[in-house]
Short mmCIF file of C-alpha atoms in Angstrom, two decimals:
data_model
loop_
_atom_site.label_atom_id
_atom_site.label_comp_id
_atom_site.label_asym_id
_atom_site.label_seq_id
_atom_site.Cartn_x
_atom_site.Cartn_y
_atom_site.Cartn_z
CA MET A 122 80.86 14.43 28.85
CA SER A 123 78.88 14.66 25.63
CA THR A 124 80.26 15.01 22.14
CA ASP A 125 76.88 15.68 20.57
CA ALA A 126 76.15 19.12 19.17
CA PRO A 127 73.18 20.95 20.72
CA GLY A 128 69.97 19.54 19.31
CA ALA A 129 71.67 16.48 17.81
CA ALA A 130 69.96 13.11 18.13
CA PRO A 131 71.21 11.05 21.08
CA LEU A 132 73.50 8.12 20.41
CA ILE A 133 70.88 5.79 21.91
CA ARG A 134 67.14 6.43 22.13
CA LEU A 135 64.52 4.08 23.58
CA ARG A 136 60.85 4.93 23.29
CA GLY A 137 58.02 2.84 24.72
CA VAL A 138 60.18 -0.29 24.78
CA THR A 139 58.47 -3.41 26.08
CA LYS A 140 59.73 -6.97 26.32
CA THR A 141 57.46 -9.92 26.99
CA TYR A 142 58.63 -13.49 27.48
CA GLY A 143 56.17 -16.33 26.91
CA SER A 144 52.49 -15.96 26.10
CA GLY A 145 49.09 -16.42 27.60
CA ASN A 146 48.89 -17.14 31.31
CA THR A 147 52.66 -17.70 31.52
CA ALA A 148 53.64 -14.40 29.88
CA PHE A 149 56.08 -12.23 31.81
CA GLN A 150 56.55 -8.58 30.92
CA ALA A 151 60.17 -7.77 31.70
CA LEU A 152 60.01 -4.20 30.32
CA ARG A 153 56.90 -2.02 30.48
CA GLY A 154 57.33 1.02 28.26
CA VAL A 155 60.90 2.22 28.78
CA ASP A 156 61.95 5.67 27.55
CA MET A 157 65.66 6.50 27.80
CA ASP A 158 68.21 8.60 25.92
CA VAL A 159 71.98 8.23 26.12
CA GLN A 160 74.26 10.88 24.67
CA ALA A 161 77.66 10.05 23.18
CA GLY A 162 80.36 10.07 25.85
CA GLU A 163 78.07 9.51 28.83
CA PHE A 164 78.83 7.10 31.69
CA VAL A 165 75.52 5.64 32.86
CA ALA A 166 75.04 3.16 35.72
CA VAL A 167 71.89 1.05 35.43
CA MET A 168 70.65 -0.20 38.79
CA GLY A 169 67.63 -1.96 40.24
CA PRO A 170 66.57 -5.06 42.20
CA SER A 171 66.60 -8.54 40.71
CA GLY A 172 63.89 -8.84 38.07
CA SER A 173 63.63 -5.07 37.56
CA GLY A 174 64.49 -5.26 33.85
CA LYS A 175 67.99 -3.77 33.96
CA SER A 176 69.69 -6.79 32.37
CA THR A 177 66.90 -7.13 29.80
CA VAL A 178 67.34 -3.54 28.64
CA MET A 179 71.11 -4.05 28.40
CA ASN A 180 70.60 -7.16 26.26
CA ILE A 181 68.34 -5.17 23.94
CA LEU A 182 70.86 -2.32 23.75
CA GLY A 183 73.58 -4.84 22.91
CA CYS A 184 71.46 -6.53 20.20
CA LEU A 185 71.62 -9.76 22.18
CA ASP A 186 67.81 -9.72 22.44
CA THR A 187 64.99 -8.00 20.56
CA LEU A 188 62.21 -5.79 21.90
CA SER A 189 58.55 -6.81 21.74
CA ALA A 190 57.23 -3.31 21.04
CA GLY A 191 58.49 0.26 20.93
CA SER A 192 61.53 1.81 19.27
CA TYR A 193 65.30 1.51 19.71
CA ARG A 194 67.38 3.92 17.65
CA PHE A 195 71.18 3.76 17.55
CA ARG A 196 72.86 6.67 15.75
CA ASP A 197 69.33 7.49 14.54
CA VAL A 198 68.94 4.06 12.90
CA ALA A 199 65.90 1.96 13.86
CA VAL A 200 67.53 -1.15 15.30
CA GLU A 201 64.24 -3.07 15.50
CA ALA A 202 64.06 -2.84 11.68
CA LEU A 203 67.47 -4.47 11.19
CA ASP A 204 67.76 -8.13 10.26
CA ARG A 205 69.92 -10.59 12.18
CA ASN A 206 73.03 -10.02 10.08
CA GLN A 207 72.70 -6.24 10.32
CA ARG A 208 72.38 -6.43 14.11
CA ALA A 209 75.49 -8.62 14.21
CA ARG A 210 77.41 -6.00 12.22
CA LEU A 211 76.21 -3.31 14.64
CA ARG A 212 77.58 -5.38 17.55
CA ARG A 213 80.92 -6.01 15.83
CA HIS A 214 81.57 -2.43 14.76
CA TYR A 215 80.04 -0.24 17.45
CA LEU A 216 79.67 -2.20 20.69
CA GLY A 217 82.05 -3.75 23.22
CA PHE A 218 80.96 -6.12 25.99
CA VAL A 219 82.34 -6.82 29.46
CA PHE A 220 80.69 -9.49 31.61
CA GLN A 221 80.90 -10.49 35.26
CA GLY A 222 82.31 -13.90 34.41
CA PHE A 223 85.12 -12.61 32.09
CA ASN A 224 84.10 -15.15 29.38
CA LEU A 225 87.68 -15.83 28.29
CA LEU A 226 88.74 -18.95 26.39
CA GLY A 227 90.62 -20.96 29.00
CA ARG A 228 93.29 -22.60 26.83
CA THR A 229 93.92 -19.52 24.73
CA SER A 230 96.45 -16.80 25.51
CA ALA A 231 95.43 -13.31 26.56
CA GLN A 232 96.69 -12.02 23.21
CA GLU A 233 94.54 -14.50 21.27
CA ASN A 234 91.49 -13.78 23.45
CA VAL A 235 91.79 -10.09 22.69
CA GLU A 236 92.21 -10.77 18.96
CA LEU A 237 88.92 -12.70 18.68
CA PRO A 238 86.60 -9.77 17.78
CA LEU A 239 89.02 -8.73 15.05
CA LEU A 240 89.12 -12.28 13.72
CA TYR A 241 85.32 -12.18 13.36
CA ARG A 242 85.68 -8.90 11.46
CA GLY A 243 88.13 -10.47 9.01
CA ALA A 244 91.17 -8.41 10.04
CA SER A 245 94.59 -9.59 8.88
CA ALA A 246 96.88 -11.41 11.30
CA ALA A 247 99.27 -8.46 11.43
CA GLU A 248 96.44 -6.04 12.20
CA ARG A 249 95.03 -8.35 14.90
CA HIS A 250 98.42 -8.76 16.60
CA ARG A 251 99.14 -5.03 16.61
CA ALA A 252 95.71 -3.97 17.86
CA ALA A 253 95.63 -6.64 20.58
CA ARG A 254 99.06 -5.63 21.88
CA GLU A 255 97.96 -2.00 22.00
CA ALA A 256 94.70 -2.87 23.80
CA LEU A 257 96.54 -4.97 26.40
CA ALA A 258 98.96 -2.10 26.97
CA GLN A 259 96.04 0.29 27.46
CA VAL A 260 94.69 -1.85 30.32
CA GLY A 261 98.09 -2.24 31.98
CA LEU A 262 98.96 -5.71 30.69
CA ASP A 263 101.83 -4.93 28.35
CA GLY A 264 103.97 -8.06 28.18
CA TRP A 265 101.27 -10.38 29.56
CA GLY A 266 99.85 -11.44 26.20
CA HIS A 267 101.32 -14.96 26.25
CA HIS A 268 99.68 -15.89 29.57
CA THR A 269 96.52 -18.01 29.65
CA PRO A 270 93.59 -17.04 31.93
CA ALA A 271 94.65 -19.73 34.44
CA GLU A 272 97.95 -17.88 34.86
CA LEU A 273 96.22 -14.56 35.60
CA SER A 274 94.44 -13.23 38.67
CA GLY A 275 90.77 -12.27 38.57
CA GLY A 276 91.62 -8.60 38.14
CA GLN A 277 94.00 -9.35 35.31
CA GLN A 278 91.42 -11.59 33.61
CA GLN A 279 88.90 -8.76 33.70
CA ARG A 280 91.52 -6.43 32.21
CA VAL A 281 91.94 -8.91 29.35
CA ALA A 282 88.15 -8.91 28.92
CA ILE A 283 88.14 -5.10 28.78
CA ALA A 284 91.01 -5.14 26.26
CA ARG A 285 88.97 -7.55 24.13
CA ALA A 286 85.98 -5.18 24.39
CA ILE A 287 87.92 -2.08 23.30
CA VAL A 288 90.19 -3.64 20.66
CA THR A 289 87.64 -2.81 17.95
CA GLN A 290 87.48 0.82 19.15
CA PRO A 291 83.74 0.65 19.89
CA GLN A 292 81.56 3.68 20.48
CA VAL A 293 79.77 2.00 23.39
CA LEU A 294 81.00 -0.25 26.19
CA LEU A 295 78.25 -2.39 27.75
CA ALA A 296 79.39 -3.72 31.12
CA ASP A 297 77.22 -6.20 33.04
CA GLU A 298 78.34 -6.39 36.69
CA PRO A 299 82.00 -6.03 35.63
CA THR A 300 83.27 -6.17 39.24
CA GLY A 301 80.89 -8.88 40.49
CA ASN A 302 83.60 -11.54 40.82
CA LEU A 303 86.32 -9.27 42.23
CA ASP A 304 87.36 -8.15 45.70
CA THR A 305 87.06 -4.53 46.77
CA GLN A 306 90.54 -3.42 45.74
CA ARG A 307 90.39 -5.08 42.31
CA SER A 308 86.87 -3.71 41.81
CA ARG A 309 88.10 -0.18 42.35
CA GLU A 310 90.98 -0.72 39.94
CA ILE A 311 88.63 -2.00 37.23
CA MET A 312 86.27 0.93 37.81
CA ASP A 313 89.19 3.37 37.63
CA LEU A 314 90.10 1.82 34.28
CA ILE A 315 86.56 1.99 32.88
CA ALA A 316 86.17 5.60 34.07
CA THR A 317 89.49 6.51 32.43
CA LEU A 318 88.40 4.95 29.12
CA ASN A 319 85.20 6.98 29.31
CA ARG A 320 86.89 10.24 30.23
CA GLU A 321 90.02 10.10 28.08
CA ARG A 322 88.84 8.12 25.05
CA GLY A 323 85.24 9.28 25.04
CA ILE A 324 83.80 5.74 25.05
CA THR A 325 80.14 5.77 26.07
CA VAL A 326 79.69 3.42 29.03
CA LEU A 327 76.48 1.72 30.17
CA MET A 328 77.05 -0.45 33.22
CA VAL A 329 74.67 -2.70 35.12
CA THR A 330 75.57 -2.89 38.79
CA HIS A 331 73.87 -3.50 42.12
CA GLU A 332 76.72 -1.90 44.07
CA PRO A 333 76.37 1.79 44.97
CA ASP A 334 80.16 2.08 45.37
CA MET A 335 80.60 1.09 41.72
CA ALA A 336 77.70 3.24 40.49
CA ALA A 337 79.43 6.21 42.16
CA TYR A 338 81.91 6.27 39.25
CA ALA A 339 79.12 7.10 36.78
CA ARG A 340 77.90 10.58 35.90
CA ARG A 341 74.32 9.37 35.69
CA VAL A 342 72.33 6.66 37.48
CA VAL A 343 69.16 5.15 35.97
CA ARG A 344 67.19 2.94 38.38
CA PHE A 345 64.74 0.32 37.13
CA VAL A 346 61.82 -1.05 39.16
CA ASP A 347 59.26 -3.54 37.82
CA GLY A 348 60.30 -3.09 34.21
CA ARG A 349 60.12 0.71 34.23
CA VAL A 350 62.54 3.59 34.74
CA ASP A 351 61.91 4.60 38.34
CA SER A 352 64.49 7.40 38.54
CA ASP A 353 67.12 9.03 36.34
CA ARG A 354 69.56 11.39 38.05
CA LEU A 355 72.90 13.05 37.50
CA GLN A 356 75.64 12.95 40.12
CA GLU A 357 79.20 14.08 40.64
CA PRO A 358 81.23 10.96 39.82
CA VAL A 359 84.13 9.56 41.80
CA MET A 360 87.23 10.77 40.00
CA SER A 361 89.78 8.17 39.02
CA PRO A 362 93.45 8.78 39.69
CA PRO A 363 95.66 9.03 36.59
CA VAL A 364 95.67 5.69 34.79
CA GLU A 365 99.44 5.31 35.24
CA SER A 366 99.13 5.35 39.04
CA THR A 367 96.14 3.00 38.86
CA LEU A 368 98.04 0.42 36.82
CA ALA A 369 101.55 0.78 38.22
CA GLY A 370 102.63 -2.36 39.97
CA GLU A 371 99.15 -3.91 39.83
CA GLY A 372 99.33 -7.66 39.76
CA GLY A 373 95.88 -8.70 40.86
#
């Protein structure tokens, strides 16, 4: 799905993006001239073998790393021209992140974990509490806010991580191997949830995965090889069941 008008600039545009680590004889070129557009509302799976550059490009898209050469435009703004504080504001206001390892604070409740991005944005306590409760409800964890990560299953922890990612109502969700630590059933439930957020809320999703079963949920698959885009194809995605049936009775 795309919310852009015909001829409108894409939400994300990469042109000639390179990334080099080190210098001289030890230099490693992780990206070698990447061109890629992402329209608002797309669900894109980014695949490729280890060392192909897929995680590097995601870090650049998420403003967690900077490119060495080329152009990265977000909402037609040149990201490479932004200073550190401006890139941080872009992350806080437009991007949500989901990682393989959940990255939750272990001694902090689910509610407080979800509130963290709003705390960094300076939201009031009342606003944080309300938004976090709503985000937890959206991922099927209504009433679980007082539990710590140790009291939750892996699937539930990843739901908390997704709630934390969407609590700021981002335009883009960047997911790096979001099912990597989950079993098959929980992986499907998480993918159903991400696909529902994309389809029903219009959140643009870019997901790194090495699993074809998970990439099948995306509308588009971009494959990286040796730091370049090797293929870029559309597909008919796996359709999620209604979110209510996905979440009903799920405890894992």
